[in-house]
């Protein structure tokens, strides 16, 4: 049971480049989400998904795309990277249902630098 | 809309002493959950403790306990017998059954002094 995995762990991009951050979970969780963490800002929700084929925007969705074709995978796409997207990105998943604690499980994070 | 506020950017505590980290939240939902997460320098987010809003009893996990004041919308974390390994960023978070969104506070950096 690997939990939530993220790749890559580190990435440096040039302004205007595109890339995809990968996230996968093996716990059969319906809910998956992407956050960015910036100093003094805590974790801010970018996009989330409540199941395969269903995604929605969080607090800071601009510049990012997501899709959820399977329960296991939830990739985050940066279409045209900007220096403002320099951040640490976390993927998380959880089971959603009454009677559960709805605890989120986090991946190890990706540190992204945009030059 | 949900909000979570942590008003203490940084706290310090002597080893073996007790410290309390503050968190206030706001939600219009009646069915919600509250969490404290720890983030050590390794960057990994670790669940410390959780509280269901419908439970009146305060949650406890070993040296960690919460003071859940539902009417005041307050959810503070008490760490007893502080250890050097407790040094980390601590985040308060809230989620509701209706929105499926988790909202985090801005975090409190805890320093433990030997």
Tab-separated table of N, CA and C in Angstrom, chain A residues 7-112:
chain	number	residue	atom	x	y	z
A	7	UNK	N	4.927	12.580	-8.467
A	7	UNK	CA	6.160	12.742	-9.236
A	7	UNK	C	6.054	13.966	-10.126
A	8	UNK	N	7.156	14.688	-10.337
A	8	UNK	CA	8.471	14.493	-9.710
A	8	UNK	C	8.517	15.113	-8.318
A	9	UNK	N	9.597	14.975	-7.598
A	9	UNK	CA	9.780	15.623	-6.296
A	9	UNK	C	10.286	17.054	-6.470
A	10	UNK	N	11.067	17.284	-7.494
A	10	UNK	CA	11.593	18.621	-7.782
A	10	UNK	C	11.492	18.865	-9.287
A	11	UNK	N	11.255	20.127	-9.663
A	11	UNK	CA	11.188	20.464	-11.083
A	11	UNK	C	11.520	21.938	-11.260
A	12	UNK	N	12.318	22.227	-12.267
A	12	UNK	CA	12.611	23.608	-12.646
A	12	UNK	C	12.112	23.810	-14.073
A	13	UNK	N	11.321	24.852	-14.264
A	13	UNK	CA	10.774	25.172	-15.580
A	13	UNK	C	11.176	26.582	-15.983
A	14	UNK	N	11.124	26.821	-17.278
A	14	UNK	CA	11.274	28.190	-17.776
A	14	UNK	C	9.882	28.766	-18.027
A	15	UNK	N	9.765	30.054	-17.915
A	15	UNK	CA	8.487	30.722	-18.171
A	15	UNK	C	7.943	30.313	-19.534
A	16	UNK	N	6.662	29.928	-19.555
A	16	UNK	CA	6.017	29.546	-20.799
A	16	UNK	C	6.007	28.054	-21.061
A	17	UNK	N	6.840	27.293	-20.363
A	17	UNK	CA	6.839	25.846	-20.562
A	17	UNK	C	5.600	25.231	-19.905
A	18	UNK	N	5.240	24.057	-20.393
A	18	UNK	CA	4.126	23.327	-19.791
A	18	UNK	C	4.649	22.052	-19.148
A	19	UNK	N	3.911	21.555	-18.192
A	19	UNK	CA	4.274	20.281	-17.585
A	19	UNK	C	3.085	19.721	-16.822
A	20	UNK	N	3.184	18.447	-16.478
A	20	UNK	CA	2.147	17.765	-15.714
A	20	UNK	C	2.752	17.185	-14.446
A	21	UNK	N	2.137	17.520	-13.326
A	21	UNK	CA	2.492	16.898	-12.057
A	21	UNK	C	1.586	15.682	-11.872
A	22	UNK	N	2.234	14.551	-11.589
A	22	UNK	CA	1.475	13.320	-11.471
A	22	UNK	C	1.111	13.030	-10.022
A	23	UNK	N	-0.075	12.476	-9.818
A	23	UNK	CA	-0.529	12.060	-8.493
A	23	UNK	C	-1.318	10.777	-8.642
A	24	UNK	N	-1.037	9.815	-7.771
A	24	UNK	CA	-1.754	8.549	-7.786
A	24	UNK	C	-1.973	8.075	-6.349
A	25	UNK	N	-3.103	7.401	-6.138
A	25	UNK	CA	-3.380	6.823	-4.822
A	25	UNK	C	-3.950	5.419	-5.004
A	26	UNK	N	-3.649	4.554	-4.048
A	26	UNK	CA	-4.071	3.153	-4.154
A	26	UNK	C	-5.022	2.770	-3.031
A	27	UNK	N	-5.729	3.758	-2.483
A	27	UNK	CA	-6.632	3.509	-1.360
A	27	UNK	C	-8.104	3.529	-1.785
A	28	UNK	N	-8.348	3.650	-3.086
A	28	UNK	CA	-9.701	3.680	-3.626
A	28	UNK	C	-10.517	4.851	-3.073
A	29	UNK	N	-9.837	5.978	-2.847
A	29	UNK	CA	-10.515	7.166	-2.339
A	29	UNK	C	-11.249	7.888	-3.459
A	30	UNK	N	-12.462	8.342	-3.167
A	30	UNK	CA	-13.208	9.100	-4.174
A	30	UNK	C	-12.656	10.528	-4.301
A	31	UNK	N	-12.280	11.108	-3.201
A	31	UNK	CA	-11.909	12.520	-3.181
A	31	UNK	C	-10.408	12.684	-3.360
A	32	UNK	N	-10.016	13.526	-4.327
A	32	UNK	CA	-8.618	13.899	-4.507
A	32	UNK	C	-8.537	15.395	-4.734
A	33	UNK	N	-7.401	15.965	-4.343
A	33	UNK	CA	-7.262	17.406	-4.444
A	33	UNK	C	-5.815	17.802	-4.642
A	34	UNK	N	-5.634	19.016	-5.144
A	34	UNK	CA	-4.321	19.611	-5.315
A	34	UNK	C	-4.270	20.928	-4.539
A	35	UNK	N	-3.149	21.113	-3.825
A	35	UNK	CA	-2.908	22.337	-3.080
A	35	UNK	C	-1.555	22.910	-3.507
A	36	UNK	N	-1.440	24.208	-3.300
A	36	UNK	CA	-0.126	24.821	-3.359
A	36	UNK	C	0.171	25.441	-2.010
A	37	UNK	N	1.443	25.348	-1.607
A	37	UNK	CA	1.854	25.900	-0.319
A	37	UNK	C	2.896	26.973	-0.556
A	38	UNK	N	2.586	28.169	-0.109
A	38	UNK	CA	3.488	29.310	-0.212
A	38	UNK	C	3.734	29.865	1.180
A	39	UNK	N	4.909	30.420	1.435
A	39	UNK	CA	5.233	30.950	2.776
A	39	UNK	C	4.180	31.943	3.261
A	40	UNK	N	3.683	31.726	4.452
A	40	UNK	CA	2.712	32.637	5.051
A	40	UNK	C	1.302	32.505	4.523
A	41	UNK	N	1.090	31.588	3.576
A	41	UNK	CA	-0.237	31.457	2.953
A	41	UNK	C	-0.910	30.153	3.305
A	42	UNK	N	-0.239	29.254	3.968
A	42	UNK	CA	-0.821	27.955	4.254
A	42	UNK	C	-0.977	27.137	2.992
A	43	UNK	N	-1.938	26.232	2.999
A	43	UNK	CA	-2.237	25.417	1.829
A	43	UNK	C	-3.490	25.970	1.168
A	44	UNK	N	-3.399	26.237	-0.104
A	44	UNK	CA	-4.554	26.768	-0.838
A	44	UNK	C	-5.004	25.752	-1.886
A	45	UNK	N	-6.288	25.516	-1.928
A	45	UNK	CA	-6.860	24.505	-2.801
A	45	UNK	C	-6.890	24.992	-4.242
A	46	UNK	N	-6.335	24.194	-5.150
A	46	UNK	CA	-6.286	24.561	-6.568
A	46	UNK	C	-7.489	23.955	-7.307
A	47	UNK	N	-7.569	22.649	-7.313
A	47	UNK	CA	-8.675	21.899	-7.918
A	47	UNK	C	-8.931	20.669	-7.057
A	48	UNK	N	-10.142	20.144	-7.176
A	48	UNK	CA	-10.448	18.912	-6.482
A	48	UNK	C	-11.403	18.062	-7.320
A	49	UNK	N	-11.524	16.812	-6.916
A	49	UNK	CA	-12.374	15.867	-7.640
A	49	UNK	C	-13.071	14.959	-6.634
A	50	UNK	N	-14.360	14.728	-6.844
A	50	UNK	CA	-15.105	13.855	-5.943
A	50	UNK	C	-15.344	12.485	-6.568
A	51	UNK	N	-14.723	12.246	-7.714
A	51	UNK	CA	-14.839	10.934	-8.345
A	51	UNK	C	-14.391	11.015	-9.789
A	52	UNK	N	-14.208	9.865	-10.418
A	52	UNK	CA	-13.776	9.826	-11.819
A	52	UNK	C	-14.759	10.607	-12.675
A	53	UNK	N	-14.210	11.492	-13.499
A	53	UNK	CA	-15.012	12.300	-14.408
A	53	UNK	C	-15.585	13.562	-13.811
A	54	UNK	N	-15.336	13.806	-12.511
A	54	UNK	CA	-15.910	14.966	-11.836
A	54	UNK	C	-14.800	15.803	-11.213
A	55	UNK	N	-14.655	17.042	-11.675
A	55	UNK	CA	-13.665	17.938	-11.084
A	55	UNK	C	-14.297	19.299	-10.837
A	56	UNK	N	-13.684	20.066	-9.966
A	56	UNK	CA	-14.189	21.403	-9.674
A	56	UNK	C	-13.041	22.281	-9.223
A	57	UNK	N	-13.278	23.599	-9.300
A	57	UNK	CA	-12.236	24.553	-8.959
A	57	UNK	C	-12.186	24.811	-7.462
A	58	UNK	N	-10.975	25.087	-6.983
A	58	UNK	CA	-10.790	25.495	-5.610
A	58	UNK	C	-10.606	27.001	-5.519
A	59	UNK	N	-9.743	27.420	-4.598
A	59	UNK	CA	-9.531	28.858	-4.354
A	59	UNK	C	-8.666	29.527	-5.420
A	60	UNK	N	-7.678	28.807	-5.951
A	60	UNK	CA	-6.697	29.413	-6.863
A	60	UNK	C	-6.519	28.562	-8.121
A	61	UNK	N	-7.538	28.445	-8.978
A	61	UNK	CA	-7.472	27.525	-10.121
A	61	UNK	C	-6.792	28.071	-11.373
A	62	UNK	N	-6.612	29.386	-11.459
A	62	UNK	CA	-6.125	29.982	-12.706
A	62	UNK	C	-4.719	29.511	-13.057
A	63	UNK	N	-4.563	29.070	-14.318
A	63	UNK	CA	-3.258	28.608	-14.798
A	63	UNK	C	-3.062	27.114	-14.657
A	64	UNK	N	-4.060	26.432	-14.106
A	64	UNK	CA	-3.957	24.994	-13.863
A	64	UNK	C	-5.165	24.277	-14.454
A	65	UNK	N	-4.911	23.075	-14.994
A	65	UNK	CA	-5.988	22.203	-15.460
A	65	UNK	C	-5.873	20.847	-14.794
A	66	UNK	N	-7.007	20.186	-14.609
A	66	UNK	CA	-7.004	18.838	-14.075
A	66	UNK	C	-8.001	17.984	-14.850
A	67	UNK	N	-7.831	16.691	-14.726
A	67	UNK	CA	-8.799	15.722	-15.234
A	67	UNK	C	-8.752	14.512	-14.326
A	68	UNK	N	-9.812	13.740	-14.310
A	68	UNK	CA	-9.859	12.537	-13.467
A	68	UNK	C	-10.516	11.428	-14.288
A	69	UNK	N	-9.698	10.679	-15.001
A	69	UNK	CA	-10.233	9.607	-15.839
A	69	UNK	C	-10.345	8.287	-15.078
A	70	UNK	N	-9.589	8.147	-13.997
A	70	UNK	CA	-9.660	6.945	-13.175
A	70	UNK	C	-9.754	7.353	-11.713
A	71	UNK	N	-10.168	6.443	-10.872
A	71	UNK	CA	-10.200	6.726	-9.430
A	71	UNK	C	-8.801	6.971	-8.890
A	72	UNK	N	-7.797	6.278	-9.461
A	72	UNK	CA	-6.452	6.305	-8.893
A	72	UNK	C	-5.652	7.566	-9.210
A	73	UNK	N	-5.863	8.156	-10.386
A	73	UNK	CA	-4.953	9.203	-10.865
A	73	UNK	C	-5.624	10.567	-10.955
A	74	UNK	N	-4.858	11.591	-10.632
A	74	UNK	CA	-5.383	12.966	-10.671
A	74	UNK	C	-4.240	13.908	-11.040
A	75	UNK	N	-3.884	13.997	-12.320
A	75	UNK	CA	-2.754	14.846	-12.729
A	75	UNK	C	-3.119	16.324	-12.746
A	76	UNK	N	-2.130	17.151	-12.479
A	76	UNK	CA	-2.278	18.613	-12.510
A	76	UNK	C	-1.411	19.154	-13.643
A	77	UNK	N	-2.027	19.909	-14.543
A	77	UNK	CA	-1.307	20.433	-15.704
A	77	UNK	C	-1.106	21.931	-15.589
A	78	UNK	N	0.134	22.353	-15.800
A	78	UNK	CA	0.448	23.766	-15.929
A	78	UNK	C	0.584	24.040	-17.423
A	79	UNK	N	-0.279	24.871	-17.957
A	79	UNK	CA	-0.340	25.056	-19.401
A	79	UNK	C	0.791	25.954	-19.907
A	80	UNK	N	1.093	27.026	-19.185
A	80	UNK	CA	2.140	27.971	-19.566
A	80	UNK	C	2.698	28.535	-18.266
A	81	UNK	N	3.776	27.927	-17.794
A	81	UNK	CA	4.276	28.232	-16.462
A	81	UNK	C	4.679	29.704	-16.319
A	82	UNK	N	4.388	30.255	-15.128
A	82	UNK	CA	4.748	31.628	-14.796
A	82	UNK	C	5.499	31.627	-13.465
A	83	UNK	N	6.374	32.617	-13.252
A	83	UNK	CA	7.123	32.664	-11.983
A	83	UNK	C	6.208	32.650	-10.748
A	84	UNK	N	4.988	33.169	-10.880
A	84	UNK	CA	4.043	33.165	-9.755
A	84	UNK	C	3.593	31.750	-9.373
A	85	UNK	N	3.877	30.779	-10.219
A	85	UNK	CA	3.520	29.403	-9.912
A	85	UNK	C	4.647	28.641	-9.209
A	86	UNK	N	5.723	29.343	-8.910
A	86	UNK	CA	6.769	28.757	-8.079
A	86	UNK	C	6.187	28.476	-6.703
A	87	UNK	N	6.236	27.221	-6.280
A	87	UNK	CA	5.555	26.825	-5.052
A	87	UNK	C	5.868	25.359	-4.753
A	88	UNK	N	5.358	24.897	-3.626
A	88	UNK	CA	5.352	23.467	-3.324
A	88	UNK	C	3.928	22.969	-3.529
A	89	UNK	N	3.786	21.904	-4.290
A	89	UNK	CA	2.470	21.378	-4.632
A	89	UNK	C	2.238	20.041	-3.931
A	90	UNK	N	1.070	19.945	-3.306
A	90	UNK	CA	0.681	18.723	-2.625
A	90	UNK	C	-0.581	18.153	-3.247
A	91	UNK	N	-0.565	16.846	-3.408
A	91	UNK	CA	-1.756	16.102	-3.779
A	91	UNK	C	-2.255	15.381	-2.530
A	92	UNK	N	-3.573	15.253	-2.396
A	92	UNK	CA	-4.139	14.577	-1.235
A	92	UNK	C	-5.371	13.797	-1.649
A	93	UNK	N	-5.705	12.791	-0.866
A	93	UNK	CA	-6.912	12.013	-1.141
A	93	UNK	C	-7.591	11.655	0.169
A	94	UNK	N	-8.886	11.366	0.079
A	94	UNK	CA	-9.619	10.945	1.266
A	94	UNK	C	-10.866	10.186	0.866
A	95	UNK	N	-11.357	9.405	1.812
A	95	UNK	CA	-12.649	8.762	1.665
A	95	UNK	C	-13.699	9.746	2.165
A	96	UNK	N	-14.788	9.867	1.434
A	96	UNK	CA	-15.849	10.772	1.837
A	96	UNK	C	-17.099	9.960	2.138
A	97	UNK	N	-17.576	10.087	3.341
A	97	UNK	CA	-18.803	9.373	3.652
A	97	UNK	C	-19.168	9.571	5.099
A	98	UNK	N	-20.418	9.448	5.406
A	98	UNK	CA	-20.862	9.630	6.774
A	98	UNK	C	-20.315	8.493	7.633
A	99	UNK	N	-19.891	8.861	8.800
A	99	UNK	CA	-19.324	7.867	9.698
A	99	UNK	C	-17.830	7.740	9.577
A	100	UNK	N	-17.243	8.338	8.529
A	100	UNK	CA	-15.779	8.308	8.397
A	100	UNK	C	-15.223	9.622	8.924
A	101	UNK	N	-13.956	9.620	9.194
A	101	UNK	CA	-13.321	10.830	9.695
A	101	UNK	C	-12.960	11.803	8.583
A	102	UNK	N	-13.025	11.351	7.337
A	102	UNK	CA	-12.701	12.197	6.189
A	102	UNK	C	-11.283	12.749	6.259
A	103	UNK	N	-10.405	11.991	6.877
A	103	UNK	CA	-9.014	12.424	6.972
A	103	UNK	C	-8.372	12.447	5.600
A	104	UNK	N	-7.600	13.474	5.318
A	104	UNK	CA	-6.862	13.555	4.055
A	104	UNK	C	-5.482	12.932	4.205
A	105	UNK	N	-5.096	12.159	3.195
A	105	UNK	CA	-3.757	11.592	3.121
A	105	UNK	C	-2.985	12.372	2.058
A	106	UNK	N	-1.790	12.807	2.403
A	106	UNK	CA	-1.014	13.667	1.520
A	106	UNK	C	0.141	12.929	0.862
A	107	UNK	N	0.459	13.352	-0.351
A	107	UNK	CA	1.685	12.921	-1.001
A	107	UNK	C	2.873	13.691	-0.438
A	108	UNK	N	4.082	13.359	-0.888
A	108	UNK	CA	5.295	13.988	-0.339
A	108	UNK	C	5.560	15.393	-0.859
A	109	UNK	N	4.805	15.831	-1.865
A	109	UNK	CA	4.975	17.182	-2.384
A	109	UNK	C	5.940	17.261	-3.562
A	110	UNK	N	5.737	18.289	-4.384
A	110	UNK	CA	6.624	18.609	-5.508
A	110	UNK	C	7.039	20.058	-5.363
A	111	UNK	N	8.357	20.281	-5.330
A	111	UNK	CA	8.847	21.668	-5.292
A	111	UNK	C	9.094	22.117	-6.717
A	112	UNK	N	8.331	23.108	-7.156
A	112	UNK	CA	8.412	23.619	-8.529
A	112	UNK	C	8.972	25.030	-8.523
